[in-house]
Structures are given as structure tokens and as C-alpha cells.
Short mmCIF file of C-alpha atoms and ligand atoms in Angstrom, two decimals:
data_model
loop_
_atom_site.label_atom_id
_atom_site.label_comp_id
_atom_site.label_asym_id
_atom_site.label_seq_id
_atom_site.Cartn_x
_atom_site.Cartn_y
_atom_site.Cartn_z
CA MET A 1 -27.79 44.32 7.56
CA SER A 2 -26.23 40.93 8.29
CA LYS A 3 -27.51 37.38 8.50
CA LYS A 4 -27.49 37.79 12.29
CA ASP A 5 -29.88 40.75 12.28
CA LEU A 6 -33.31 40.29 13.79
CA ALA A 7 -36.32 41.17 11.67
CA VAL A 8 -38.29 43.38 14.07
CA SER A 9 -41.87 44.60 13.78
CA GLU A 10 -42.06 46.71 16.94
CA ASP A 11 -40.93 47.04 20.52
CA PHE A 12 -42.53 48.74 23.50
CA TYR A 13 -42.54 48.81 27.30
CA SER A 14 -45.65 47.67 29.11
CA VAL A 15 -46.66 44.86 31.49
CA GLN A 16 -47.04 41.19 30.66
CA GLY A 17 -50.75 40.83 29.97
CA GLU A 18 -51.25 37.07 30.20
CA GLY A 19 -50.11 33.84 31.77
CA PRO A 20 -47.99 32.99 34.81
CA THR A 21 -46.10 36.29 34.90
CA MET A 22 -49.11 38.52 34.22
CA GLY A 23 -48.50 41.99 35.60
CA ALA A 24 -44.70 41.92 35.40
CA PRO A 25 -43.24 45.06 33.81
CA ALA A 26 -41.96 43.92 30.45
CA VAL A 27 -40.24 45.11 27.31
CA PHE A 28 -41.93 43.48 24.33
CA LEU A 29 -39.92 42.65 21.23
CA ARG A 30 -42.22 41.66 18.40
CA LEU A 31 -40.48 39.82 15.55
CA LYS A 32 -41.57 39.78 11.94
CA GLY A 33 -43.13 36.74 10.30
CA CYS A 34 -45.17 33.70 11.28
CA ASN A 35 -45.67 30.21 9.85
CA LEU A 36 -49.43 30.42 10.54
CA THR A 37 -52.17 32.85 9.55
CA CYS A 38 -54.77 32.40 12.27
CA GLY A 39 -58.09 33.54 10.89
CA GLY A 40 -57.92 31.33 7.83
CA VAL A 41 -55.70 30.41 4.92
CA ASN A 42 -56.77 33.50 2.95
CA THR A 43 -57.07 35.96 5.82
CA VAL A 44 -53.93 37.92 4.94
CA GLN A 45 -55.44 38.83 1.59
CA THR A 46 -59.08 39.17 2.61
CA LYS A 47 -58.60 40.57 6.14
CA SER A 48 -61.65 38.52 7.17
CA LEU A 49 -62.35 35.08 8.58
CA ASP A 50 -62.33 31.94 6.45
CA SER A 51 -61.51 28.23 6.68
CA GLY A 52 -63.89 27.86 9.63
CA ALA A 53 -61.98 30.28 11.87
CA THR A 54 -63.90 31.95 14.70
CA TRP A 55 -61.19 34.51 15.51
CA ARG A 56 -58.39 36.29 13.70
CA CYS A 57 -54.80 36.97 14.74
CA ASP A 58 -54.87 40.52 16.09
CA THR A 59 -51.29 41.26 15.12
CA ILE A 60 -51.12 40.05 11.52
CA GLU A 61 -50.94 43.54 10.08
CA THR A 62 -48.11 44.32 12.53
CA TRP A 63 -45.96 41.21 12.12
CA LEU A 64 -46.22 41.29 8.34
CA GLN A 65 -44.29 44.56 8.55
CA GLY A 66 -40.82 45.05 9.92
CA GLU A 67 -37.18 45.54 9.10
CA SER A 68 -33.85 43.96 9.86
CA VAL A 69 -32.12 45.79 12.69
CA SER A 70 -28.62 45.18 14.01
CA ASN A 71 -28.14 44.16 17.63
CA ALA A 72 -26.15 47.33 18.23
CA ALA A 73 -28.96 49.50 16.88
CA ILE A 74 -31.59 47.79 19.05
CA LEU A 75 -29.44 48.07 22.16
CA SER A 76 -28.62 51.72 21.49
CA ASP A 77 -32.31 52.50 21.07
CA TRP A 78 -33.23 50.53 24.19
CA SER A 79 -30.58 52.40 26.15
CA SER A 80 -32.01 55.76 25.14
CA GLN A 81 -35.59 54.59 25.77
CA GLY A 82 -34.65 53.52 29.30
CA TYR A 83 -35.37 49.85 28.64
CA LEU A 84 -31.92 48.69 29.78
CA GLU A 85 -32.45 50.51 33.09
CA ALA A 86 -35.87 48.87 33.36
CA PHE A 87 -34.25 45.43 33.00
CA LYS A 88 -31.89 46.27 35.85
CA LYS A 89 -34.93 46.97 38.01
CA GLY A 90 -36.48 43.61 37.13
CA ALA A 91 -38.49 44.15 33.96
CA HIS A 92 -38.89 41.05 31.83
CA LEU A 93 -38.07 40.77 28.13
CA VAL A 94 -40.97 39.16 26.28
CA VAL A 95 -40.12 38.06 22.75
CA THR A 96 -43.27 37.67 20.71
CA GLY A 97 -44.42 37.81 17.14
CA GLY A 98 -45.41 36.51 14.72
CA GLU A 99 -43.47 33.38 15.57
CA PRO A 100 -40.16 34.23 17.28
CA MET A 101 -38.83 30.70 16.89
CA LEU A 102 -38.36 31.38 13.17
CA GLN A 103 -35.39 33.56 14.20
CA GLN A 104 -33.67 31.42 16.81
CA SER A 105 -30.09 31.91 15.58
CA GLN A 106 -30.53 35.67 15.49
CA LEU A 107 -32.06 35.59 18.98
CA VAL A 108 -29.06 33.72 20.39
CA SER A 109 -26.77 36.38 18.92
CA PHE A 110 -28.96 39.17 20.29
CA PHE A 111 -29.16 37.65 23.78
CA GLU A 112 -25.36 37.30 23.84
CA ASP A 113 -24.99 41.00 23.08
CA LEU A 114 -27.74 41.95 25.53
CA GLU A 115 -25.98 40.00 28.28
CA ILE A 116 -22.77 41.89 27.61
CA ALA A 117 -24.53 45.27 27.57
CA LEU A 118 -26.38 44.56 30.82
CA GLU A 119 -23.62 42.54 32.47
CA GLY A 120 -26.31 39.94 33.06
CA LEU A 121 -29.55 38.73 31.58
CA PRO A 122 -33.08 39.95 32.21
CA TYR A 123 -35.83 37.40 32.76
CA ILE A 124 -36.52 36.34 29.17
CA GLU A 125 -39.84 34.90 28.06
CA ILE A 126 -40.51 33.59 24.55
CA GLU A 127 -44.04 33.32 23.22
CA THR A 128 -44.47 30.56 20.66
CA ASN A 129 -47.20 28.65 18.87
CA GLY A 130 -45.42 25.39 19.70
CA THR A 131 -44.54 24.22 16.20
CA PHE A 132 -40.74 24.70 16.44
CA LYS A 133 -38.38 22.96 18.84
CA PRO A 134 -35.94 25.33 20.56
CA LYS A 135 -32.29 24.96 19.63
CA GLU A 136 -30.06 23.81 22.47
CA GLU A 137 -28.08 27.05 22.46
CA LEU A 138 -31.25 29.10 22.97
CA LEU A 139 -32.20 27.33 26.17
CA ASP A 140 -29.41 28.91 28.25
CA PHE A 141 -30.98 32.33 27.78
CA VAL A 142 -34.69 31.66 28.16
CA ALA A 143 -36.31 31.64 31.60
CA GLN A 144 -39.78 30.72 30.37
CA PHE A 145 -41.59 29.58 27.25
CA ASN A 146 -45.22 30.56 26.85
CA VAL A 147 -46.58 27.98 24.43
CA SER A 148 -49.85 28.92 22.80
CA PRO A 149 -50.91 26.09 20.47
CA LYS A 150 -53.68 26.92 18.05
CA LEU A 151 -56.98 25.03 17.99
CA ALA A 152 -59.12 24.22 14.96
CA ASN A 153 -60.97 27.50 15.63
CA SER A 154 -57.89 29.30 14.25
CA GLY A 155 -58.81 28.14 10.74
CA MET A 156 -55.43 26.46 10.36
CA PRO A 157 -55.24 22.83 9.19
CA LYS A 158 -54.06 20.46 11.89
CA SER A 159 -51.03 19.51 9.79
CA LYS A 160 -49.75 23.10 10.13
CA ARG A 161 -50.74 24.03 13.68
CA TYR A 162 -50.20 20.77 15.61
CA ALA A 163 -46.70 19.29 15.96
CA GLY A 164 -47.03 16.38 18.37
CA SER A 165 -43.33 15.66 18.91
CA ILE A 166 -42.60 19.31 19.65
CA LEU A 167 -45.55 19.66 22.02
CA LYS A 168 -44.23 16.55 23.78
CA TRP A 169 -40.84 18.21 24.12
CA PHE A 170 -42.38 21.33 25.64
CA SER A 171 -44.55 19.22 27.93
CA GLU A 172 -41.37 17.69 29.39
CA TYR A 173 -39.61 21.05 29.79
CA ASP A 174 -40.35 22.41 33.26
CA VAL A 175 -40.40 26.10 32.40
CA ALA A 176 -42.86 25.83 29.52
CA PHE A 177 -46.39 26.98 30.24
CA PHE A 178 -49.37 26.41 27.97
CA LYS A 179 -51.87 29.15 27.16
CA PHE A 180 -55.13 28.63 25.32
CA VAL A 181 -57.70 31.21 24.25
CA VAL A 182 -61.13 29.63 24.62
CA SER A 183 -64.68 30.80 24.14
CA THR A 184 -66.86 27.68 24.44
CA ASP A 185 -67.13 24.42 26.35
CA ASP A 186 -66.17 22.68 23.09
CA ASP A 187 -62.90 24.63 23.04
CA VAL A 188 -62.15 23.48 26.58
CA ALA A 189 -62.95 19.87 25.61
CA THR A 190 -60.52 20.19 22.69
CA VAL A 191 -57.80 21.53 24.97
CA ILE A 192 -58.24 18.47 27.15
CA SER A 193 -58.48 15.86 24.36
CA GLU A 194 -55.76 17.26 22.04
CA TYR A 195 -53.26 18.62 24.58
CA VAL A 196 -53.78 17.91 28.26
CA GLU A 197 -54.48 14.17 28.03
CA PRO A 198 -52.05 13.19 25.22
CA PHE A 199 -49.16 15.05 26.86
CA ASP A 200 -50.17 14.49 30.47
CA LEU A 201 -49.99 18.22 31.18
CA ASP A 202 -50.08 19.27 34.81
CA SER A 203 -53.14 21.50 35.21
CA MET A 204 -51.02 24.10 37.03
CA ARG A 205 -49.09 24.66 33.79
CA VAL A 206 -52.25 25.18 31.72
CA PHE A 207 -53.71 28.69 31.48
CA LEU A 208 -57.11 29.34 29.95
CA MET A 209 -57.86 32.84 28.71
CA PRO A 210 -61.20 34.22 27.55
CA ALA A 211 -61.56 34.96 23.84
CA ALA A 212 -62.47 38.64 23.97
CA SER A 213 -61.73 41.65 21.85
CA ASP A 214 -63.24 44.23 24.22
CA GLN A 215 -63.75 44.80 27.93
CA GLU A 216 -67.44 43.91 27.93
CA MET A 217 -66.82 40.54 26.30
CA LEU A 218 -63.84 39.91 28.56
CA PHE A 219 -65.99 40.48 31.65
CA LYS A 220 -68.75 38.17 30.44
CA LYS A 221 -66.44 35.38 29.28
CA SER A 222 -64.39 35.61 32.46
CA GLN A 223 -67.43 34.78 34.60
CA TRP A 224 -67.88 31.57 32.59
CA LEU A 225 -64.19 30.75 32.43
CA VAL A 226 -63.54 31.10 36.16
CA ASP A 227 -66.19 28.44 36.74
CA VAL A 228 -64.51 26.24 34.10
CA CYS A 229 -61.19 26.63 35.90
CA LYS A 230 -62.76 25.81 39.26
CA ALA A 231 -64.19 22.63 37.74
CA THR A 232 -61.07 21.50 35.84
CA GLY A 233 -58.14 22.76 37.93
CA PHE A 234 -56.67 24.77 35.07
CA ARG A 235 -55.47 28.29 35.82
CA TYR A 236 -57.46 31.32 34.76
CA SER A 237 -55.60 34.15 33.08
CA SER A 238 -57.03 37.51 32.23
CA ARG A 239 -55.77 39.50 29.26
CA LEU A 240 -54.62 42.80 30.68
CA GLN A 241 -54.23 44.38 27.25
CA VAL A 242 -58.01 44.09 26.90
CA ALA A 243 -58.91 44.64 30.57
CA LEU A 244 -56.83 47.79 30.98
CA TRP A 245 -56.66 49.31 27.52
CA ASP A 246 -59.57 47.69 25.68
CA ARG A 247 -57.33 46.46 22.91
CA CYS A 248 -56.42 42.99 21.82
CA VAL A 249 -52.71 42.69 21.16
CA GLY A 250 -50.34 39.97 22.10
CA LYS A 251 -49.54 36.56 20.83
S1 LIG B 324 -51.98 34.13 16.56
FE1 LIG B 324 -49.78 33.68 16.75
S2 LIG B 324 -49.51 31.81 15.52
FE2 LIG B 324 -51.46 32.69 14.90
S3 LIG B 324 -50.95 33.99 13.10
FE3 LIG B 324 -50.91 35.30 14.95
S4 LIG B 324 -48.78 35.31 15.56
FE4 LIG B 324 -49.04 33.55 14.18
#
């Protein structure tokens, strides 16, 4: 293990389930650790909601686990799993978590080695909660940031979940898209008052997704949310992990 090793929780090959590239074949690399605990300040210990949260991070139990893995070991495994071949055919690499931006230096090192192994780069997406500014050296590798700021319904205090200067930076970066999970008209109003208006976000870069942990709820909430999108101009996104497999994973 070296200081450059990524702390990895899991990786798998699937399709991007949300946002502007929904449906693209994608290798997911889930990194260990997050600076937030959506679901409430005590949710890691209690495994239930607190602090006023109305939903809980569906990957906490996954991103709390993980181990440091060398770049060479990841690439060797990906070669034998066929992931490197998939990249050559156009699969995306989606780095998620937890909060991947906690490991930016390690990611730069990994992307350098991936570029050598592939003799090029795949289309790289990074999912982030929008509380860390990307380092300059990371930007050369990343084709798209999927920024998913957390609302008060996450149970996180605003001082932890809302970083105005960093959201402003992302708002001015053309290949950053904003994703929000919403379940009520109040949530949509919050998206507008806390994010869209202060940062003058173009509605075509804002994706609203239904809060849903199963297919039945996804169907019902989608009927409502499509009407919201028609009224506001925001873009609707499904959540394929729920729609296709009835499970709620992802950032
Ligand atoms: S939803 Fe995202 S930001 Fe919130 S605890 Fe889970 S990984 Fe962290």
C-alpha cells in the first residue's frame, strides 16, 4: 500500500442509471469514505433516520467498507474482467462513492496509469456532492462532473452540505451537471431558491430525479415529476437502478 493507492469499496460493470448520460454502458468505481452521512448525524450508528432527514444514503454500508488497492492491481483486475476492452468500445468510467473528491490526488495517479494502459482515456464521469473544488490537475482527465448537492431533507446541517463558493465554481464549469433527488413541491422550491437562482443555473443542466426506493414509487413519483419538469424547464431523469433492478444504489 502506498500514499497513492485508492481506497476502493467496490467496482462493477453496468449502465449509467441517472443524469445526462443515462443508459451509457459504464464501469463504476466506488471509493471509500464520505464527508456527509445523509440520513442524519447519527445514522451510521443507528441505521435509521434522524436530524429531520426524509431519506437515507443507500450506499453508506458499502462506502464505509473498503481497502487500499494499488493502481496496478485495479488495472490487472479490470483487464481480466474485460473492463478495459469495454472502455475501448465506448464504456464510460463513473467514479462514485462515498465522496470521490476526498481522493483527488490518488485519482490523478490512477487516471495517468489508466491512460497508459488503454493508450487513451475513457469518458470519465465523477459523481460529487459539490463540497470540494476539483484540483487543476484532475480537470484534464474528467469529461463530466455530476454534482448532486444535498438538501435539508438529507438531515445534514447547511454548514456541512452547502459550499457556496464551490457550487459557484461548478456552475461556471461547462461540463458540470446538477442532479437533485426530489419528492415534494417544497423540494423543487428549495432547488430553485438555494441553487438555480443564486448560481443562475441553466435549466438544461439541472436534472430532477424522483425519490424512490422501489419501482412502484418510482412510477408514481415520475408522473408528478414529469409535470414539474414541463412546468419549470428542468430535465427529468429516471433512476435505472430502480426502474430496471428495483434497487436503489448510486450516489
Ligand atoms: S448520499 Fe452521497 S453525500 Fe450523502 S452520505 Fe451518501 S455518498 Fe455521501
